[in-house]
Coordinates of N, CA and C in Angstrom, one line a residue:
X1 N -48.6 -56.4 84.9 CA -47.6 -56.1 84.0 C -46.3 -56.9 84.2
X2 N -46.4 -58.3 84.8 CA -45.3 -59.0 84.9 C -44.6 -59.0 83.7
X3 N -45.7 -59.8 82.9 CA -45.3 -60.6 81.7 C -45.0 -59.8 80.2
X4 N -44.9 -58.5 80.4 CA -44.1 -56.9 79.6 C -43.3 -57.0 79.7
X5 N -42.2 -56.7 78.2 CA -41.0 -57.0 78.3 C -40.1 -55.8 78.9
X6 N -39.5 -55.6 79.7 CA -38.3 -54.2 79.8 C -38.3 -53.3 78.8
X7 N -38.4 -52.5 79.0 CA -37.8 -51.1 78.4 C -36.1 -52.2 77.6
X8 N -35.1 -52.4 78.3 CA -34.4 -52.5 78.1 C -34.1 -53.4 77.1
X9 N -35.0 -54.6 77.3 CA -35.0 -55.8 76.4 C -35.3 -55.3 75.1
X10 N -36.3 -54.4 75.0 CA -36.9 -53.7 73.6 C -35.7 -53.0 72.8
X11 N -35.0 -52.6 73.4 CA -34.0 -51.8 73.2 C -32.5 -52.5 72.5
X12 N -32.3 -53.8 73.1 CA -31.3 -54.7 72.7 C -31.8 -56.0 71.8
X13 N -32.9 -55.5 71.1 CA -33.2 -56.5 70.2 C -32.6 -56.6 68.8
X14 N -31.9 -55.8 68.4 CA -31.1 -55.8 67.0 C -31.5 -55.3 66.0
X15 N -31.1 -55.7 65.1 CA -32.0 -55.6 63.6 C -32.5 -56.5 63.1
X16 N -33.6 -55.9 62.5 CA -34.5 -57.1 61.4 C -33.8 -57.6 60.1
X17 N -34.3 -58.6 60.1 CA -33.9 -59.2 58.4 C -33.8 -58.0 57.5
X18 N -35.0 -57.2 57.7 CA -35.4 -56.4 56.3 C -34.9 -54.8 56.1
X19 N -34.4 -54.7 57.7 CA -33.6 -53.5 57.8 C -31.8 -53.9 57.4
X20 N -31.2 -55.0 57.8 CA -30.4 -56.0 57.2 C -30.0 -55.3 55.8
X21 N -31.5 -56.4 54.7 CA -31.2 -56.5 53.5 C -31.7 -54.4 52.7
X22 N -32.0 -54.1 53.7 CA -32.1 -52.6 52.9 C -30.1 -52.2 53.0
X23 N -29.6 -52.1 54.2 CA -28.8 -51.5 54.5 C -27.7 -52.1 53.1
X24 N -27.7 -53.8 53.4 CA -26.9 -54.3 52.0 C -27.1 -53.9 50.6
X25 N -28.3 -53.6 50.2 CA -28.8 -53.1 49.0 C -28.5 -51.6 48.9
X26 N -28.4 -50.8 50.1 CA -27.5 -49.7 49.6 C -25.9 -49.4 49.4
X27 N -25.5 -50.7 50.1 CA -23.7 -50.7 49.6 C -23.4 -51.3 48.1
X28 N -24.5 -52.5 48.1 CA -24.8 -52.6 46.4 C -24.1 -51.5 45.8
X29 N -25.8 -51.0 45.4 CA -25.5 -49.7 44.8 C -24.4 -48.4 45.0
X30 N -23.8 -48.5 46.0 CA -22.8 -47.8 46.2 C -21.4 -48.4 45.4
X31 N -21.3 -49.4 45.7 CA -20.2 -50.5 44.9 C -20.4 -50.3 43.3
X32 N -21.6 -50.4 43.4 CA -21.8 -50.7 41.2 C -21.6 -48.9 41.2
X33 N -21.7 -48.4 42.0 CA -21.8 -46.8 41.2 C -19.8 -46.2 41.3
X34 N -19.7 -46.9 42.0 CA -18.3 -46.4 42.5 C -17.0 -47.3 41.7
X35 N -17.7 -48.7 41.5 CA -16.1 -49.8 41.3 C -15.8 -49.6 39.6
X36 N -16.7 -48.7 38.9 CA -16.4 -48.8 37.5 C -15.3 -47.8 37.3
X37 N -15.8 -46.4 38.4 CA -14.6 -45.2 38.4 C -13.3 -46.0 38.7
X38 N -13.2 -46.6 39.5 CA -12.4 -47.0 40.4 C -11.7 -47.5 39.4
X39 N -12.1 -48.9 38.7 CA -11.6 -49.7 37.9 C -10.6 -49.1 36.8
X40 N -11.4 -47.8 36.3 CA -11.2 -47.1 35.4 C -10.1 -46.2 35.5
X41 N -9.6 -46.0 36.7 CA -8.2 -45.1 36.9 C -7.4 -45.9 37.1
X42 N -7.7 -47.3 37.1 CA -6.4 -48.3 37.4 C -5.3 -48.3 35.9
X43 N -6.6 -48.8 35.2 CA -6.0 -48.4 33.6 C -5.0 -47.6 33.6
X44 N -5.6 -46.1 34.3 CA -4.8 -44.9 33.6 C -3.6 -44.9 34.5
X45 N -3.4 -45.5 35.2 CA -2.3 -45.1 36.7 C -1.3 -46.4 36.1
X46 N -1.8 -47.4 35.3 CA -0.9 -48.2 34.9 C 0.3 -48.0 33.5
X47 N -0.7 -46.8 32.9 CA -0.2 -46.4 32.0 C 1.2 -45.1 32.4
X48 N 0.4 -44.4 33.5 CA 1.7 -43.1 33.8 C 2.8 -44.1 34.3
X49 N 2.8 -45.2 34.8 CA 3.6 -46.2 35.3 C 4.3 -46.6 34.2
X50 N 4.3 -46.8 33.6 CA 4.5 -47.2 32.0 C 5.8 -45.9 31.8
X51 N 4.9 -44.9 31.2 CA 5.8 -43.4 30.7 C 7.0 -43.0 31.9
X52 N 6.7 -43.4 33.3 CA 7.5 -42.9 33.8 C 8.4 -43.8 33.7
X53 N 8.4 -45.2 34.1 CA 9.5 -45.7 33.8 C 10.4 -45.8 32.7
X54 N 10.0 -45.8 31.2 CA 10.5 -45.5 30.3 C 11.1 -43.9 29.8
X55 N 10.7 -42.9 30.9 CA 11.2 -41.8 30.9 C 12.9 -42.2 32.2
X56 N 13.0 -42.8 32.8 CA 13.5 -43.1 33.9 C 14.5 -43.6 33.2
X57 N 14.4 -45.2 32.4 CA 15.3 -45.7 31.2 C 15.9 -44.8 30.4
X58 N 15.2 -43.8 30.1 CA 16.1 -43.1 28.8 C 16.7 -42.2 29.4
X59 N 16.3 -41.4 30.6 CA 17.9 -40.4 31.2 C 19.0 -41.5 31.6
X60 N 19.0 -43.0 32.1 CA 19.9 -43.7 32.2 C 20.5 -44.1 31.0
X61 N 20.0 -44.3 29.7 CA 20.3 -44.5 28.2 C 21.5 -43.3 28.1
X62 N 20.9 -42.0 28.1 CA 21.5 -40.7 28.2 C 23.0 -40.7 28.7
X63 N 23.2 -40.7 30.5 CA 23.9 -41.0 30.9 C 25.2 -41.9 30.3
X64 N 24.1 -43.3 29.8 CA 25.3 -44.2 29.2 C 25.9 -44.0 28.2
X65 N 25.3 -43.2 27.1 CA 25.9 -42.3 26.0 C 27.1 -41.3 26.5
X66 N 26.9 -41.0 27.3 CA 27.6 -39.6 27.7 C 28.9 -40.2 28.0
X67 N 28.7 -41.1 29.0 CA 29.7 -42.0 29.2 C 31.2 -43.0 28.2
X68 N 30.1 -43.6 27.4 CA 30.5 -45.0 27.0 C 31.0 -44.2 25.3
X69 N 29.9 -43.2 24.7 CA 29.8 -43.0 23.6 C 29.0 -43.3 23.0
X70 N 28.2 -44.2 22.8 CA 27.0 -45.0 22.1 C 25.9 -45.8 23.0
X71 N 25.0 -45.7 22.4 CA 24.0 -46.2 23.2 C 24.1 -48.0 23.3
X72 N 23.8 -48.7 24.5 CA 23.9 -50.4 24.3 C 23.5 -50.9 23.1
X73 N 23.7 -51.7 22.7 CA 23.7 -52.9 21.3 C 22.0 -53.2 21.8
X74 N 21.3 -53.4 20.8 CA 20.0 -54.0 21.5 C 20.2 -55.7 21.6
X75 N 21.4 -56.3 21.7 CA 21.3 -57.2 22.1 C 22.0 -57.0 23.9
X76 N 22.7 -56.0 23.9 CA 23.4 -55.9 25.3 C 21.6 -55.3 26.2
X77 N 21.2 -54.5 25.5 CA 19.8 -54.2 25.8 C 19.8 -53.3 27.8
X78 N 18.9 -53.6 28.2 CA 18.9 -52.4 29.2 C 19.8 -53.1 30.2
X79 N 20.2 -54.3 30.1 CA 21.1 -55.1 31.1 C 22.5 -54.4 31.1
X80 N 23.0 -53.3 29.9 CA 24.3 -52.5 30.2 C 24.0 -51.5 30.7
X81 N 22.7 -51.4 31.3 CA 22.6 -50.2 32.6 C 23.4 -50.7 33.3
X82 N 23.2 -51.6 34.3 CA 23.4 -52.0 35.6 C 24.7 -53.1 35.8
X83 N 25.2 -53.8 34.0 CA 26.2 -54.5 34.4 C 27.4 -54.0 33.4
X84 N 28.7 -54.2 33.8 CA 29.5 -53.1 32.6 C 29.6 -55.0 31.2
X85 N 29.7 -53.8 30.1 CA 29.9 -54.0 28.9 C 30.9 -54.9 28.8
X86 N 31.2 -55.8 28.2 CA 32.5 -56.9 27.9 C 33.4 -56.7 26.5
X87 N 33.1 -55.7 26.5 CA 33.8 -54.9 25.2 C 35.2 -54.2 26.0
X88 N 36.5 -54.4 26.1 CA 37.3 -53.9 27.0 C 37.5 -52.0 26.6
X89 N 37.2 -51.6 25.5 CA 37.6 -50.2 25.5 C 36.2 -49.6 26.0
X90 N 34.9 -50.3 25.9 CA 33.6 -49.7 26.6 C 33.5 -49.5 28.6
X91 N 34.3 -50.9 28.3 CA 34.4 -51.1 29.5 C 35.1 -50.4 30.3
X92 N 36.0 -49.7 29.9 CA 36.8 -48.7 30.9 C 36.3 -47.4 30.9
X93 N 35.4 -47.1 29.9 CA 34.4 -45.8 29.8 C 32.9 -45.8 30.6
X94 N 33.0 -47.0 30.8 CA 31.5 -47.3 32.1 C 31.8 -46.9 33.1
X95 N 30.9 -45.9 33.4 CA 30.6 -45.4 34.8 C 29.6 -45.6 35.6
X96 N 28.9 -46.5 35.3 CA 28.0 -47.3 35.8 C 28.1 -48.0 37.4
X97 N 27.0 -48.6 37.7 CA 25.6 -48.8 37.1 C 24.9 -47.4 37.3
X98 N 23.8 -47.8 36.4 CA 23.0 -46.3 35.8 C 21.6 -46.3 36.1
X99 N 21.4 -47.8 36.7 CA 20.1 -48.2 37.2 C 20.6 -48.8 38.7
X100 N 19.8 -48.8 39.8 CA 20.5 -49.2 40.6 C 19.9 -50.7 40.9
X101 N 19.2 -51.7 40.0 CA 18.7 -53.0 39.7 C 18.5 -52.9 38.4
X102 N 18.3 -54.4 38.0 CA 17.9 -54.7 36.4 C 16.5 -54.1 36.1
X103 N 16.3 -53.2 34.9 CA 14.9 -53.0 34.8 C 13.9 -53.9 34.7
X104 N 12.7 -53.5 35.4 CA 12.0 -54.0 35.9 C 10.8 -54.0 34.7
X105 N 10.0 -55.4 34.8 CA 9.0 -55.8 33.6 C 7.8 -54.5 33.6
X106 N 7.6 -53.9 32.7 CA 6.1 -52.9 32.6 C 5.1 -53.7 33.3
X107 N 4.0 -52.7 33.9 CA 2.7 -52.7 34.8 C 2.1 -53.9 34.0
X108 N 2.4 -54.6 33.0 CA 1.6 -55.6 33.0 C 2.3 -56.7 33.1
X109 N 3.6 -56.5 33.4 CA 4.6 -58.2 33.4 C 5.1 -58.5 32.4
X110 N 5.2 -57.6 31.5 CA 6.2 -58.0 30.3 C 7.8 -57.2 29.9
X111 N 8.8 -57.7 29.6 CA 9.4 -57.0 29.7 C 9.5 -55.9 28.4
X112 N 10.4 -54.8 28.5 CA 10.1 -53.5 27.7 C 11.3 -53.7 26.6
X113 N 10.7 -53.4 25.6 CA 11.4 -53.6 24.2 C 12.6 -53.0 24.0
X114 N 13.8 -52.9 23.7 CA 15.0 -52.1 23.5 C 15.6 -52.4 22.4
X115 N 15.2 -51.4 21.5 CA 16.5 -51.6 20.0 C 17.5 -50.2 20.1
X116 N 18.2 -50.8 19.6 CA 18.9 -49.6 19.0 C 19.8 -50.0 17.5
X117 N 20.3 -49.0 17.1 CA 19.5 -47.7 16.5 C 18.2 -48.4 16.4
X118 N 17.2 -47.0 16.6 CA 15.8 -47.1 16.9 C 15.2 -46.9 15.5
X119 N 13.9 -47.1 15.4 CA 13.4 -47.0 14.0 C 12.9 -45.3 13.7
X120 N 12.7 -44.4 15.2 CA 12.4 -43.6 15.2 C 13.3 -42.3 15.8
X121 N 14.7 -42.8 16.3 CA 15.8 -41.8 16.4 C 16.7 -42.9 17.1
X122 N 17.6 -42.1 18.1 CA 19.1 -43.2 18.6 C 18.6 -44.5 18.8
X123 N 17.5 -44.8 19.6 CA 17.0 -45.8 20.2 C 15.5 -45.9 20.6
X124 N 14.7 -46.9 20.8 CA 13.1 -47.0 20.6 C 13.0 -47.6 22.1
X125 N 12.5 -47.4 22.7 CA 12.0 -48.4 24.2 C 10.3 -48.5 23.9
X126 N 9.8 -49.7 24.4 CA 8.5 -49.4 24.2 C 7.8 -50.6 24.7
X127 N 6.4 -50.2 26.0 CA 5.7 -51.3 26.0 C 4.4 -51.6 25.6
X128 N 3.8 -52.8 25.2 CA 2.8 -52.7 24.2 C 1.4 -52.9 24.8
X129 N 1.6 -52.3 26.1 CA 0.6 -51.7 27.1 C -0.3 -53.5 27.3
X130 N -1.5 -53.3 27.9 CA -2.1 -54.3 28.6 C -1.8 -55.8 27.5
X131 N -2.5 -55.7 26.4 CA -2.8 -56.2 25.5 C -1.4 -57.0 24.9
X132 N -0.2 -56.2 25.0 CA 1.0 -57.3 24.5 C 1.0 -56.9 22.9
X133 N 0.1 -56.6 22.5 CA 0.1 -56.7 20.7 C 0.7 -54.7 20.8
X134 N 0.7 -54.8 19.0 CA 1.4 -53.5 19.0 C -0.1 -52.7 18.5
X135 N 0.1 -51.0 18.7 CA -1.3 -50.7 18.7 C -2.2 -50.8 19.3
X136 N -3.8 -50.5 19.6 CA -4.6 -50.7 20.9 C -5.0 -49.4 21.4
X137 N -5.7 -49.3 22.2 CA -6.4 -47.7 23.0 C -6.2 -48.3 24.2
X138 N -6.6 -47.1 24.9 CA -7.1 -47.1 25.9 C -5.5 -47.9 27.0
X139 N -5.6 -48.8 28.0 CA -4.9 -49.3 28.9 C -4.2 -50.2 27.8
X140 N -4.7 -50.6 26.4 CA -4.1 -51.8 25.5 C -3.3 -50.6 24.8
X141 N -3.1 -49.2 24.7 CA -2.4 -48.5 23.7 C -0.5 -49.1 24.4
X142 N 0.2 -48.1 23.3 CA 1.6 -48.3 23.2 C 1.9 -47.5 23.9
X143 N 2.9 -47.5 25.2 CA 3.6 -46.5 25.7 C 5.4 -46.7 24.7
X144 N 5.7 -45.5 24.8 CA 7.1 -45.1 24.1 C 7.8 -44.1 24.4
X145 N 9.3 -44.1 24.1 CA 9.9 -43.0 24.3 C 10.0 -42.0 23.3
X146 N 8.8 -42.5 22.2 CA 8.6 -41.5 21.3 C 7.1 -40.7 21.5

């Protein structure tokens, strides 16, 4: 019985190739069963990202109303959150900043639309979700403050 390998040696031999490629073929399928859910809430978490922020903009809108009298020019646009107005009688009615940074571009890198008067009440904020165009479903729909 020289030439018998140890107990021990038998024991520290590893894995096979084919116990290997089983183990990989079940994280496969665990990945394809799992990354579509996954993928699929990214959409939706980008969107509540969306609504909150533009909920976030419009109590600061609010505020600047309350303040100034009128909502920013949509050419002064969300930048008279955070910087005062060059209008000298607006300007002494600023009580700002109302943001404590410049707003920041929607979950897809674009920046967020600002008119005022709005087509749909004082003022419209709005991002045109993944897609950039107006209209769309899904992660490409329209977030608004309407």
């Amino acid at each position: 019985m020289k030439n018998a390998p140890s107990r021990s040696l038998l024991a520290a031999r590893g894995f096979t190739l084919l116990e290997l490629l089983v183990v990989v073929a079940i994280i496969g399928l665990l990945a394809a069963y799992v990354g579509p859910k996954y993928f699929g809430q990214l959409g939706k978490s980008e969107q509540a990202v969306a609504k909150s922020q533009i909920e976030a903009f419009s109590r600061a809108l609010g505020a600047y109303r309350i303040d100034v009298g009128n909502y920013p020019s949509t050419e002064e646009g969300l930048n008279a959150l955070v910087n005062r107005p060059a209008d000298s009688a607006r300007a002494a009615k600023w009580n700002g900043p109302y943001l404590e940074k410049a707003a920041p571009p929607d979950p897809w890198g674009k920046p967020y639309l600002y008119t005022s008067p709005g087509s749909k009440g004082d003022f419209d904020l709005l991002s045109y979700g993944k897609d950039g165009q107006p209209g769309g479903t899904g992660d490409a729909a329209d977030v608004s403050n309407h």
